[in-house]
Amino acid sequence: SLLHLSEEAGRAILGVYDGPIEVTVKGDDSPLTQADQAAHRLIEQALAQLTPEWPLVSEESSPEQQQLRTRSSCYWLVDPLDGTKEFIQRNGEFTVNLALIREGAPIFGVVHVPVQGLTYWGGASLGAWRRSDRGIQAIRGRAPIAGEPLQVVGSRSHLNAQTQAYLATLGEYELISVGSSLKFCLLAEGRAHLYPRLAPTCEWDTAAAQAILEGAGGRVETLEGTPLRYSKAEILNPSFVARSW
């Protein structure tokens, strides 16, 4: 199953995490490790067998393969290791993201957190769940309570001036700093309310976790108030705000 596949990729990543990490730098200055590549290869082979009719677009795919995003009505969108900086710093806040995109919308997603042994999955028409060593639980976002501070998640690496200006409009809030697509998962399981992202992300960073959050009753919208969409000509997402309700 896809949950097992994400967990297998997680084990491949942990095999590197516990030893020496070799870091190379890609053309866009982002770091790449042998763990990204090992997880990508494992996922690529498994999905080719599972759903040969749906192409795979991964952060580690060739540029030609990545172009299939804009030409396919249904495809897998994968970040085999989201949070490479967190991985290199060994703080545990990195994930495996698998999303199924149909007609520009993420209809199903899996996010696996290797170090915590957690797996989240769901979709807008499916609901959302979390599997841990305590078993499987349905998860649901929760609305803020009047008079209590908003719980806002932000990135360890990207709290820029625009984000700080947005935060200044919120009134009383508490900031939870966490890496990778874990930010959406905190919203989906009711541990936080809001994730404003006014800095660049790529489609594969957000798709799987957006599907899970929507399954948990939350939403992800651009600053214009429209749902965050996929298969755009530009791989970068616009600024967005994710909310738990």
Backbone as a ProteinNet text record, in pm:
[ID]
protein_1_A
[PRIMARY]
SLLHLSEEAGRAILGVYDGPIEVTVKGDDSPLTQADQAAHRLIEQALAQLTPEWPLVSEESSPEQQQLRTRSSCYWLVDPLDGTKEFIQRNGEFTVNLALIREGAPIFGVVHVPVQGLTYWGGASLGAWRRSDRGIQAIRGRAPIAGEPLQVVGSRSHLNAQTQAYLATLGEYELISVGSSLKFCLLAEGRAHLYPRLAPTCEWDTAAAQAILEGAGGRVETLEGTPLRYSKAEILNPSFVARSW
[TERTIARY]
83.8	0	87.5	22.6	96.3	153.2	83.8	137.1	265.9	262.8	384.5	497	461.8	563.5	629.6	549.4	607.2	697.5	657.1	736.3	865.2	856.9	979.6	1078.3	1025.4	1111.2	1171.3	1091.1	1141.1	1255	1243.8	1352.4	1479.3	1462.1	1579.4	1647.5	1565.7	1619.2	1692.3	1632	1694.5	1825.2	1834.6	1960.4	2075.7	2044.9	2147.1	2162	2049.1	2044.7	2138.2	2147.9	2227.2	2375.4	2413.1	2554.2	2602.8	2715.1	2763.8	2672.7	2634.5	2546.7	2632.5	2622.1	2696.3	2602.4	2640.4	2554.4	2614.3	2532.7	2572.1	2471.4	2506	2418.4	2363.9	2231.2	2166.4	2179.1	2132	2143.6	2074.5	1968.4	1897.6	1950.2	2071.1	2136.6	2072.3	1974	1915.7	2000.1	2005.2	2090.3	2025.6	2109.1	2063.8	2151.7	2091.1	2169.6	2141.2	2221.8	2198.1	2063.8	2010.5	1879.9	1767.4	1771.4	1670.5	1665.9	1784.3	1792.3	1748.2	1785.1	1745.1	1592.7	1531.9	1386.3	1315.9	1369.6	1310.6	1310.2	1422.2	1431.4	1333	1322.7	1233.4	1087	1048.4	910.4	882.4	980.5	963.5	936.7	1015.4	998.3	863.4	824.9	700.4	577.8	575.1	458.3	448.3	562.6	559.7	490	504.2	436.4	290.9	267.4	133.9	35.5	76.5	-12.6	66.4	96	179.3	115.9	-16.3	-84	-69.5	-29.3	-14.8	133	178.7	320.3	357.3	485.6	540.3	616.4	583.9	662.6	718.8	851.9	919.5	1017	1047.7	1149.1	1279.7	1305.4	1430.8	1415.3	1298.1	1280	1361	1379.8	1445.2	1354.4	1411	1328	1220.7	1253.3	1155.4	1037.8	1069.8	964	878.4	942.7	868.1	769	797.5	705.2	570.9	568	442.6	335.3	377.3	277.8	174.4	220.6	131.2	54.7	88.9	27	-57.3	-59.1	-127.5	-247.6	-361.1	-479.3	-470.3	-393.2	-379.5	-235.4	-170.7	-30.4	5.7	114.5	170.4	266.5	254.7	345.2	414	545.5	617.8	737.2	753.4	881	937.6	1038.2	1086.7	1150.5	1198	1253.2	1227.4	1118.7	1082.5	1146	1224.8	1296.8	1440.2	1506	1645.3	1734.3	1707.2	1788.9	1770.3	1645.1	1619.5	1690.4	1690.3	1758.3	1908.1	1968.3	2112.6	2145.7	2053.5	2075.2	2039.5	1982.2	1942.3	1846.6	1747	1647.9	1518.8	1515.1	1402.1	1279.9	1279.9	1158.3	1158	1160.2	1154.8	1054.9	1003.1	891.6	910.1	831.8	813.5	673	659.8	529.8	489	373	317.4	178.5	152.5	19.8	-27.9	-158.2	-221.2	-295.6	-258.7	-319.7	-416.5	-537.8	-633.1	-690.9	-677.3	-730.4	-686.9	-559.8	-504.2	-533.3	-599.8	-631.4	-568.6	-516.6	-461.3	-575.7	-604.7	-722.5	-688.3	-558.2	-516.6	-371.3	-337	-198	-155.3	-26.3	37.7	159.7	174.1	294.5	346.8	470.1	531.6	646.7	655.8	758.7	851.9	964.2	1044.6	1092.4	1143.9	1204.9	1099.5	976.9	870.6	787	810.3	730	582.8	552.9	414.7	381.9	258.1	211.7	73.4	57.3	-71.3	-120.1	-252.6	-304.4	-448.9	-494.3	-632	-655.2	-777.1	-816.1	-950.6	-982.6	-1101.8	-1228.5	-1241.5	-1365	-1347.5	-1234.5	-1200.8	-1193.2	-1169.6	-1132.6	-981.5	-934.8	-790.5	-759.2	-641.5	-600.4	-452.9	-420	-279	-252	-140.1	-99	28.2	27.5	146.5	161.5	254.2	270.1	149.5	57.7	-64.6	-182	-154.4	-261.7	-305.5	-426.2	-478	-588.8	-580.5	-683.9	-731.1	-862.1	-912.7	-870.7	-833.9	-792.6	-880.7	-890.3	-975.8	-913.3	-913.8	-868.7	-969.6	-927.3	-1023.1	-1016	-1131.1	-1138.1	-1080.5	-1030.3	-982.6	-1097.4	-1065	-1164.9	-1150.2	-1261.2	-1258.8	-1193.4	-1103.2	-1038	-910.8	-883.5	-758.9	-664.9	-533.4	-441.7	-444.7	-430.6	-417.1	-285.9	-289.9	-166.7	-123.2	-10.3	36.1	165.1	171.7	296	374.7	504	592.8	711.2	792.5	907.2	1029.7	1112.5	1240.5	1326.8	1309.6	1404.7	1354.6	1223.9	1169.9	1078.1	1111.3	1022.2	1066	1014.1	1060.8	976.5	1009.2	943.1	794	758.1	614.9	536.4	596.9	528.5	512.7	616	606.8	500.4	489	384.7	246.2	230.2	101.6	70.3	169.2	148.4	104.5	155.1	121.1	-27.4	-97	-240.3	-329.6	-273.3	-354.9	-406.6	-353.5	-386.3	-297.6	-351.9	-269.2	-247	-120.1	-91.6	33.1	47.1	168.4	227.3	358.2	423.4	490.3	456.3	518	609.8	737.9	833	862.5	835.2	856	887.6	960.5	1004.1	910.3	929.4	868.6	715.9	654.3	508.2	443.6	524.2	470.7	381.1	406.1	324.9	177.9	149.1	10	-46.4	36.6	-10.9	-52.4	18.1	-20.6	-159.4	-189.3	-322.8	-426.2	-392.5	-488.2	-524.6	-432.3	-463	-507.2	-535.5	-594.1	-496.4	-366.5	-266.5	-228.5	-274.5	-248.5	-360.9	-371.1	-483.7	-445.2	-326.3	-296.1	-151.3	-130	5.7	10.9	57.7	76.1	211.6	213.4	340.7	356.9	434.1	455.2	600	643.8	778.7	765.9	863.1	845.3	834.7	744	739.5	716.3	746.3	716.8	593.1	532.9	409.6	427.7	545.2	562.7	583.1	609.7	623	487.7	381	252.4	140.5	148.1	30.9	-20.5	68.3	23.7	-39.2	26.4	-22.3	-149.8	-164.1	-288.8	-405.8	-386.3	-492.2	-532.8	-435.2	-463.8	-538.7	-492.9	-558	-702.3	-724.3	-861.6	-947.8	-887.3	-960	-996.2	-917.5	-940.9	-1029.4	-1086.7	-1178.3	-1114.2	-983.3	-915.2	-910	-838.2	-823.6	-691.8	-651.4	-528.7	-567.8	-550.6	-597.1	-487.5	-489.8	-400.7	-445.3	-365.8	-402.2	-527.5	-564.2	-688.8	-809.4	-785.2	-896.3	-939.4	-858.2	-892.2	-811.2	-864.2	-789	-654.9	-552.2	-420.6	-430.9	-388.1	-402.7	-265.7	-271.4	-149.8	-149.1	-41.5	-23.1	-6.1	39.4	60.4	185.7	193	313.4	436	419.6	527.9	520.1	631.1	632.2	617.2	655	645.1	499.8	465.3	332.8	329.2	211.2	196.3	195.6	200.2	182.5	46	37.9	-90.4	-104.2	-226.9	-254.7	-330	-277.1	-345.8	-414.2	-538.6	-611.4	-674.9	-701.1	-746.4	-897.7	-968.7	-1115.9	-1177.4
-120.2	0	125.6	238.5	365.6	400.4	360.7	386.4	307.4	180.2	98.2	155.9	205.3	261.5	383.3	471.2	589.8	548.1	442.5	395.7	326.8	254.2	195.5	305.2	410.7	523.9	586	593.1	645.3	563.5	431	344.2	364.7	384.1	410.7	541.1	640.6	769.9	754.1	678.5	661.8	584	497	424.9	519.9	632.4	734.9	827.6	859.3	954.4	911.4	781.7	730.3	716.2	750.2	741.6	876	877.6	1003.9	1053.1	1179.8	1237	1313.8	1274.4	1345.3	1447.2	1574.7	1680.5	1736.1	1737.1	1808	1921.9	2016.3	2132.4	2128.2	2139.6	2136.9	2274.5	2280	2403.6	2522.6	2497.7	2609.9	2637.2	2584.6	2604.5	2526.9	2441.3	2363.6	2238.3	2190.5	2074.9	1944.4	1847.1	1714.4	1613.1	1508.3	1402.8	1269	1170.3	1036.9	981.1	1035.8	989.4	1032.5	1158.9	1204.9	1107.8	1073	991.2	847	791.9	654.1	644.8	742.8	741.6	760.4	847.7	871.8	743.9	674.1	552.7	446	431.7	331.3	361.7	489.4	530.4	517.3	557.3	552.5	409.5	315.6	175.9	120.7	151.5	95.8	151.7	282.4	342.2	300	275	228.2	92.6	12.1	-118.3	-104.9	-19.1	-5.4	61.4	171.6	248.8	292.5	199.7	235.8	342.3	359.6	456.4	600.6	618.3	753.8	788.4	895	930.7	978.8	971.1	1021.7	1150.9	1253.1	1377.1	1394.2	1388.7	1397	1513.5	1564.6	1670	1623.1	1493.7	1441.6	1383.5	1402.4	1358.9	1447.5	1398	1479.1	1597.1	1706.9	1819.9	1776.9	1682.3	1634.9	1566.6	1484.5	1414.6	1515.9	1619.5	1719.4	1795.3	1804.9	1873.4	1801.6	1674.2	1598.5	1655	1733.4	1798.1	1876.5	1947.1	2039	1969.1	1841.8	1772.6	1652.5	1618.8	1496.9	1536.1	1472.9	1504.4	1434.1	1322.9	1249.4	1201.4	1232.2	1192.4	1196.9	1127.4	1131.8	1249.8	1324.5	1436.1	1407.7	1392.8	1334.4	1421.8	1442.6	1492.5	1380.4	1307.8	1189.7	1224	1348.4	1393.3	1543.2	1577.4	1718.5	1764.2	1869.2	1915.3	1865.7	1873.4	1826	1901.9	2033.8	2110.4	2054.3	2019.2	1959.6	1824.8	1750.4	1620	1637.5	1734.3	1757.4	1803.4	1883.7	1929.7	1822	1713.5	1600.3	1641.6	1725.9	1760.5	1678.9	1585.8	1492.9	1546.1	1674.9	1736	1729.7	1608.6	1590.9	1480.1	1480.7	1393.1	1333.5	1229.1	1174.3	1215.7	1283.3	1334.1	1265	1199.7	1138	1195.6	1252.4	1307.1	1258.5	1236.5	1207.2	1333	1384.5	1505.5	1466.4	1519.7	1500.5	1636.1	1670.4	1797.8	1916.9	1914.9	2029.5	2036	1933.9	1933.2	1810.8	1825	1708.9	1629.6	1510.7	1437.3	1336.3	1301.3	1207.1	1235.3	1225.8	1248.2	1158.8	1126.9	1055.5	1135.9	1161	1223.8	1131.9	1084.3	996.4	1072	1056.6	1124.8	1016.4	989.4	871.2	868.5	979.1	977.6	952.6	1002	984.8	859.1	791.2	672.8	704.6	823	867.8	868.1	831.7	842.6	907	1011	1079.6	1053.7	1041.4	1029.9	1078.7	1112.7	1156.1	1232.2	1282	1361.1	1427	1529.5	1611	1526.9	1424.8	1344.6	1214.8	1202.2	1074.8	1083.4	1203.2	1214.8	1212.4	1208.5	1211	1126	1062.1	970.2	986.9	935.4	931.5	792.7	734.6	605.9	626.6	580.3	588.6	453.1	444.8	317.2	289.2	388.3	368	326.2	298.7	255.9	367.5	350.9	445.6	529.7	661.6	752.4	841.6	866.8	972.5	1106.8	1202.6	1334.1	1442.2	1553.5	1663.2	1794	1894.2	2026.9	2088.8	2192.4	2259	2409.2	2472.4	2617.6	2686.3	2809.4	2883.4	2911.1	2926.5	2959.3	3107.4	3179.7	3323.4	3348.5	3446.8	3481.8	3404.6	3299.1	3223.8	3258.8	3261.7	3297.9	3195.8	3245.1	3156.7	3079.4	2953.2	2874.9	2879.4	2942.8	2965.5	2887.3	2810.2	2740.2	2817.5	2815.8	2882.1	2791.8	2832.9	2752	2793.4	2696.3	2729.9	2812.2	2790.2	2847.3	2971.4	3005	3104.7	3208.9	3264.8	3366	3504	3545.4	3668.9	3789.4	3905.5	4030.4	4027.8	3971.7	3966.7	3881.1	3769	3682.2	3754.4	3825	3896.8	4006.6	4072.1	4175.4	4110.9	3993.9	3923.6	3884.9	3832.5	3790.5	3907.5	4027	4146.6	4181.8	4129.2	4159.8	4062.9	3961.6	3852.1	3875.9	3974.2	3983.2	3888.1	3832.7	3749.5	3612.3	3570.3	3437.6	3381.6	3249.7	3181.3	3113.3	3129.2	3074.1	2940.9	2839.3	2707.3	2691.8	2673.3	2664	2518	2478.6	2338.6	2332.5	2229	2218.7	2135.8	2143.6	2057.7	2059	1956.1	1952	1914.7	1893.4	1872.8	1988.9	2108.7	2225.2	2200.9	2149.1	2119.1	2009.4	1911	1798.1	1844.3	1943.9	1997.9	2061.3	2127.6	2184.3	2072.9	1970.4	1862.3	1785	1774.5	1697.2	1786.8	1914.6	2002.1	2061.8	2059.1	2114.2	2257.7	2308	2447.2	2491.4	2624.3	2679	2733.3	2791.7	2872.1	2851.8	2844.8	2839.1	2935.4	3058.7	3151.1	3127.3	3115.6	3093.6	3200.7	3302.6	3414.1	3411	3291.8	3267.5	3150.5	3131.5	3031	2887.6	2812.2	2666.3	2610.9	2483.5	2416.2	2328.7	2292.6	2213.8	2084.1	2017.9	1889.7	1907.7	2031.8	2056.3	2052.9	2087.1	2115.2	2018.3	1949.3	1877.7	1769.4	1681.3	1569.4	1620.8	1717	1768.7	1850.9	1919	1990.6	1892.4	1778.8	1678.2	1629.4	1605.3	1557.3	1664.1	1788.7	1896.8	1915.5	1907.5	1919.6	1803.2	1683.5	1569.3	1588.1	1670.2	1697.4	1820.3	1872.7	1985.9	2122.4	2126.2	2254.6	2295.8	2404	2448.9	2522.1	2531.5	2601.7	2696	2827.2	2926.7	3027.9	3078.1	3188.2	3314	3419.5	3544.2	3606.5	3562.6	3608.7	3526.9	3422.3	3342.8	3227	3191.6	3076.6	2955.4	2833.3	2713.8	2705.2	2659.9	2640.1	2526.5	2553	2457.7	2409.5	2302.3	2235.1	2225.5	2168.7	2153.6	2287.2	2388.9	2521.2	2519.3	2614	2625.4	2647.7	2721.6	2754.3	2656.5	2589.3	2491.3	2557.6	2687	2756	2788.3	2772.2	2812	2961.8	3023.3	3159.9	3156.4	3273.1	3278.3	3220.1	3158.1	3097.7	3101.4	3076.2	3059.7	2928.3	2838.9	2713.9	2733.1	2683.9	2695.5	2563	2545.8	2415.1	2401.5	2505.8	2501.1	2559.3
0	0	0	-21.7	-24.2	113.1	218.4	353.5	372.1	331.1	342.6	257.4	139.5	51.4	116.6	176.6	241.4	357.8	428.4	543	496.4	383.8	325.8	286.1	222.8	185.8	311.6	417.1	544.6	600.1	586.9	634.9	552.5	421.7	336.5	379.4	414.3	458.7	592.7	684.8	817.3	806.5	705.8	684.6	656.6	592.5	565.3	686	749.6	862.4	975.6	994.1	1105.8	1072.4	948.4	909.5	857.2	785.1	730	616.4	621.5	519	418.9	292.6	186.8	123.2	127.1	74.5	-53.9	-160.5	-282.9	-302	-388.2	-408.5	-550	-561.2	-692.4	-759.5	-884.3	-963	-898.8	-820	-755.3	-614.8	-585.3	-455.4	-340.3	-370.9	-261.9	-239.3	-113.8	-84.3	-129.8	-164.1	-203.7	-132	-78	-12.1	-77.9	-40	-95.5	-46	64.2	114.3	21	-28.8	-125.1	-243.7	-292.3	-414	-388.2	-272.3	-239.3	-226.4	-157.6	-139.5	-273.7	-357.6	-489.9	-572.6	-576.1	-658.8	-611.3	-480	-422.8	-459.8	-444.6	-474.9	-624.7	-705.7	-851.4	-897.6	-848.1	-889.1	-843.3	-720.2	-665	-737.6	-763.2	-828.6	-974.8	-1039.1	-1178.5	-1187.4	-1083.8	-1081.6	-1037.4	-939	-879.3	-974.9	-1034.9	-1123.6	-1247	-1337.4	-1452.6	-1542.3	-1531.5	-1618.8	-1568.1	-1443	-1386.9	-1375.5	-1440.6	-1430.3	-1289.5	-1261.5	-1135	-1162.6	-1085.1	-1086.8	-945.8	-935.6	-805.7	-808.1	-690.5	-684.1	-746.9	-740.6	-794.6	-935.5	-999.8	-1139.1	-1233.1	-1353.9	-1457.6	-1494.8	-1547	-1590.8	-1691.6	-1780.3	-1879	-1808.2	-1709.1	-1633.6	-1556.3	-1501.3	-1425.1	-1513.5	-1642.9	-1734.4	-1745.8	-1708.5	-1717.1	-1624.2	-1525.4	-1436.7	-1516	-1616.3	-1686.9	-1799.8	-1823.2	-1937.7	-1896	-1769.2	-1723.8	-1637.9	-1664.5	-1582.4	-1447.1	-1440.8	-1315.2	-1302.3	-1191.5	-1173.4	-1025.6	-992.4	-857.2	-846.3	-738.9	-712.6	-578.6	-582.4	-468.6	-430	-299.3	-247.2	-161.3	-211.7	-138.2	-4.8	10.1	138.9	149	218.1	237.5	368.2	359.8	478.4	478.2	361.8	353.6	452.5	470.7	568.1	708.3	742.4	874.6	886.6	777.3	774.7	800.3	731	745.3	887.8	946.6	1084.9	1188.3	1140.2	1224.9	1336.7	1302.9	1405.6	1392.7	1298.7	1288.2	1215.9	1178.5	1123.2	969.9	918	773.2	743.3	619.6	585.3	445.6	418.4	283.4	240.6	126	80.3	-49.8	-50.6	-171.6	-194.1	-311.3	-340.7	-475.8	-486.6	-615.1	-660.1	-776.7	-831.1	-942.1	-935.9	-1045.6	-1084.4	-1211.7	-1263.8	-1177.9	-1136.4	-1064.8	-916.5	-862.4	-718	-652.1	-529.2	-458.7	-395.9	-450.4	-402.8	-293.4	-281.7	-177.6	-143.9	-16.4	23.2	137.6	139.1	250.5	292.2	421	476.8	586.2	568.7	668	734.8	868.3	948	1002.2	933.4	969	1113.8	1164	1297.8	1406.3	1382.8	1483.7	1460.4	1346.4	1317.5	1300.2	1246.9	1227.6	1078.8	1044.4	906.4	907.3	825.2	808.3	667.1	649.1	513.7	509.6	387.9	373.3	245	231.1	114.9	142	64.8	90.4	99.7	16.1	18.5	97.2	167.3	232	383.9	440.4	581.3	596.7	721.1	747.8	870.8	866.3	972.5	1005.4	1125	1168.1	1225.2	1182.9	1239.9	1319.4	1442.9	1529.1	1597.5	1691.7	1763	1853	1865.2	1943.8	1855	1726.9	1638.1	1544.2	1486.8	1387.2	1450.9	1428.9	1478.8	1365	1358.2	1269.6	1329.5	1244.4	1294.9	1234.7	1307.3	1265	1311.6	1225.5	1267.2	1361.8	1434.3	1524.1	1503.8	1514.7	1498.3	1622.1	1606.6	1724.2	1820.2	1945.8	2048.3	2082.7	2079.4	2107.2	2243.1	2245.6	2371.2	2398.5	2319	2335.2	2220.4	2245	2136.5	2023.5	1901.7	1785.7	1796.4	1761.7	1751.6	1605	1578.6	1441.4	1420.2	1310.9	1280.6	1175.4	1190.5	1095.5	1068	974	935.1	1014.1	1046.7	1110.4	1015.6	885.3	789.9	715.9	722.3	628.4	691.8	805.8	865.5	815.7	700	636.4	679	625.2	665.1	633	514.6	478.3	578	618.8	715.2	847.4	889.2	1016.7	1010.2	894.2	877.9	885.8	824.8	831.3	975.9	1047	1185.8	1273.2	1239.3	1318.6	1308.4	1207	1190.3	1266.9	1329.5	1382.6	1523.6	1593.6	1735.5	1814.5	1921.3	2009.6	1946.3	1938.9	1883	1949.1	1936.8	1980.3	1857.8	1837.5	1718.6	1752	1675.1	1688.1	1567.3	1590.9	1480	1450.2	1325.5	1288.2	1139.2	1097.7	958.9	872.4	741.6	639.3	642.6	580.2	571.3	704.8	807.5	942.8	986.1	931.3	970.9	940	820.9	784.8	875.2	909.6	990.4	1130.1	1184.6	1315.5	1308.3	1195.1	1176	1163.7	1084.2	1057	1183.2	1278.6	1399.7	1515.1	1485.7	1586.3	1685.8	1654.3	1747.6	1714.1	1600.3	1561.7	1468.9	1448	1371.8	1234.5	1223.7	1105.6	1063.4	932.8	876.6	758.3	782.4	670.5	606	473.6	404.3	296.2	330.2	238.4	189.5	156.6	103.1	7.8	-82.2	-187.5	-135.6	-197.9	-183.3	-324	-341.4	-468	-450.5	-562.4	-556.4	-477.5	-492.1	-421.6	-271.3	-227.4	-82.8	-12.2	-83.7	-18.5	-53.4	-168.4	-221	-126.5	-79.4	4.5	133.7	195.5	324	306.3	191.9	165.8	158.1	89	80.2	218.8	305.1	441.2	519.8	511.2	585.5	538	407.1	356.5	405.8	415.4	470.8	617.1	687.1	829.7	851	741.5	754.2	740.3	709.3	692.8	547.2	519.6	380.3	360.9	236.5	197.9	85.5	110.1	13.7	-16	-139.1	-174.8	-100.5	-108.7	-39.7	-101.2	-222.9	-285.9	-240.4	-161.5	-109.1	-196.4	-297.6	-382.4	-338	-356.5	-314.9	-387.5	-317.1	-378.5	-478.8	-603.1	-713	-763.1	-843.6	-891	-1044.1	-1097.1	-1242.8	-1313.1	-1240.4	-1298.8	-1387.8	-1479.5	-1564.2	-1476.9	-1368.2	-1274.4	-1156.5	-1126.3	-1017	-880.2	-870.9	-742	-709	-582.5	-534.3	-507.7	-520.7	-469.4	-316	-253.2	-108.1	-73	44.9	85.1	236.3	280.1	423.3	438.8	521.2	554.6	688.1	696.4	824.3	861	988.7	1040.6	1037.8	992.1	997.7	873.4
[MASK]
+++++++++++++++++++++++++++++++++++++++++++++++++++++++++++++++++++++++++++++++++++++++++++++++++++++++++++++++++++++++++++++++++++++++++++++++++++++++++++++++++++++++++++++++++++++++++++++++++++++++++++++++++++++++++++++++++++++++++++++++++++++

